[in-house]
GROMACS .gro file of C-alpha atoms in nm:
model
   84
    1MET     CA    1   0.000   0.000   0.000
    2GLY     CA    2   0.186   0.327   0.031
    3ALA     CA    3   0.289   0.573  -0.235
    4ASP     CA    4   0.042   0.470  -0.509
    5MET     CA    5  -0.260   0.578  -0.302
    6ASN     CA    6  -0.360   0.918  -0.442
    7ASN     CA    7  -0.689   0.989  -0.274
    8LEU     CA    8  -0.952   0.856  -0.043
    9GLN     CA    9  -1.182   0.727  -0.319
   10ASP     CA   10  -0.902   0.515  -0.468
   11MET     CA   11  -0.829   0.368  -0.127
   12LEU     CA   12  -1.193   0.298  -0.039
   13GLN     CA   13  -1.241   0.088  -0.351
   14MET     CA   14  -0.954  -0.139  -0.245
   15ILE     CA   15  -1.046  -0.196   0.119
   16THR     CA   16  -1.123  -0.554   0.215
   17PRO     CA   17  -1.145  -0.669   0.577
   18GLU     CA   18  -0.778  -0.775   0.560
   19VAL     CA   19  -0.670  -0.441   0.412
   20TYR     CA   20  -0.875  -0.262   0.680
   21ILE     CA   21  -0.684  -0.448   0.953
   22ASN     CA   22  -0.350  -0.359   0.791
   23ILE     CA   23  -0.443   0.009   0.754
   24ARG     CA   24  -0.564   0.024   1.112
   25ARG     CA   25  -0.241  -0.132   1.236
   26ALA     CA   26  -0.036   0.112   1.027
   27VAL     CA   27  -0.221   0.409   1.179
   28GLU     CA   28  -0.181   0.268   1.530
   29ILE     CA   29   0.195   0.204   1.507
   30GLY     CA   30   0.283   0.474   1.252
   31LYS     CA   31   0.436   0.248   0.989
   32TRP     CA   32   0.346  -0.002   0.719
   33LEU     CA   33   0.399  -0.376   0.760
   34ASP     CA   34   0.732  -0.347   0.576
   35GLY     CA   35   0.854  -0.096   0.837
   36THR     CA   36   0.820   0.216   0.618
   37LYS     CA   37   0.705   0.509   0.829
   38LEU     CA   38   0.372   0.673   0.739
   39ASP     CA   39   0.408   1.040   0.651
   40ALA     CA   40   0.150   1.290   0.774
   41SER     CA   41  -0.057   1.284   0.452
   42GLN     CA   42  -0.065   0.902   0.446
   43ARG     CA   43  -0.171   0.889   0.810
   44GLU     CA   44  -0.451   1.141   0.746
   45LEU     CA   45  -0.570   0.956   0.435
   46CYS     CA   46  -0.565   0.623   0.620
   47MET     CA   47  -0.762   0.765   0.912
   48GLN     CA   48  -1.023   0.901   0.671
   49ALA     CA   49  -1.041   0.560   0.501
   50LEU     CA   50  -1.084   0.384   0.837
   51ILE     CA   51  -1.368   0.612   0.937
   52ALA     CA   52  -1.542   0.568   0.600
   53TYR     CA   53  -1.496   0.189   0.604
   54GLU     CA   54  -1.616   0.156   0.962
   55ARG     CA   55  -1.922   0.371   0.895
   56GLU     CA   56  -2.014   0.139   0.609
   57HIS     CA   57  -1.922  -0.200   0.759
   58LEU     CA   58  -1.916  -0.190   1.140
   59PRO     CA   59  -2.180  -0.132   1.405
   60GLU     CA   60  -2.140   0.200   1.585
   61GLU     CA   61  -2.000   0.049   1.905
   62GLU     CA   62  -1.713  -0.117   1.712
   63ARG     CA   63  -1.598   0.199   1.530
   64SER     CA   64  -1.282   0.392   1.611
   65GLY     CA   65  -1.342   0.664   1.865
   66TYR     CA   66  -1.672   0.523   1.987
   67ILE     CA   67  -1.764   0.636   2.336
   68ALA     CA   68  -2.056   0.465   2.503
   69SER     CA   69  -2.303   0.708   2.652
   70ALA     CA   70  -2.339   0.683   3.026
   71THR     CA   71  -2.704   0.655   3.113
   72CYS     CA   72  -2.854   0.650   3.455
   73PRO     CA   73  -3.206   0.517   3.507
   74SER     CA   74  -3.417   0.813   3.610
   75ASP     CA   75  -3.662   0.606   3.811
   76THR     CA   76  -3.403   0.488   4.067
   77PRO     CA   77  -3.261   0.768   4.276
   78GLU     CA   78  -2.896   0.746   4.371
   79LYS     CA   79  -2.814   0.705   4.738
   80ILE     CA   80  -2.571   0.951   4.886
   81ARG     CA   81  -2.368   0.845   5.183
   82ILE     CA   82  -2.198   1.108   5.395
   83VAL     CA   83  -1.881   0.994   5.565
   84GLU     CA   84  -1.744   1.195   5.858
   0.00000   0.00000   0.00000
């Protein structure tokens, strides 16, 4: 993968689940499988591709950056304990 990727659309057409895993790993460690370091534009393009792929293929809770919302049942009041 690397230098022949010109834009996000080119990359998105080539993403398979295996390619997705390799791109994700490259973004996480900052280099390709062959050890070549990602430059800033490659890292940005890969992150955009990951987001687009995940939006299309993964449930929300499995996507990068997902934060589960903290909900508290409104019908059960919380108990407060005062310690002296």
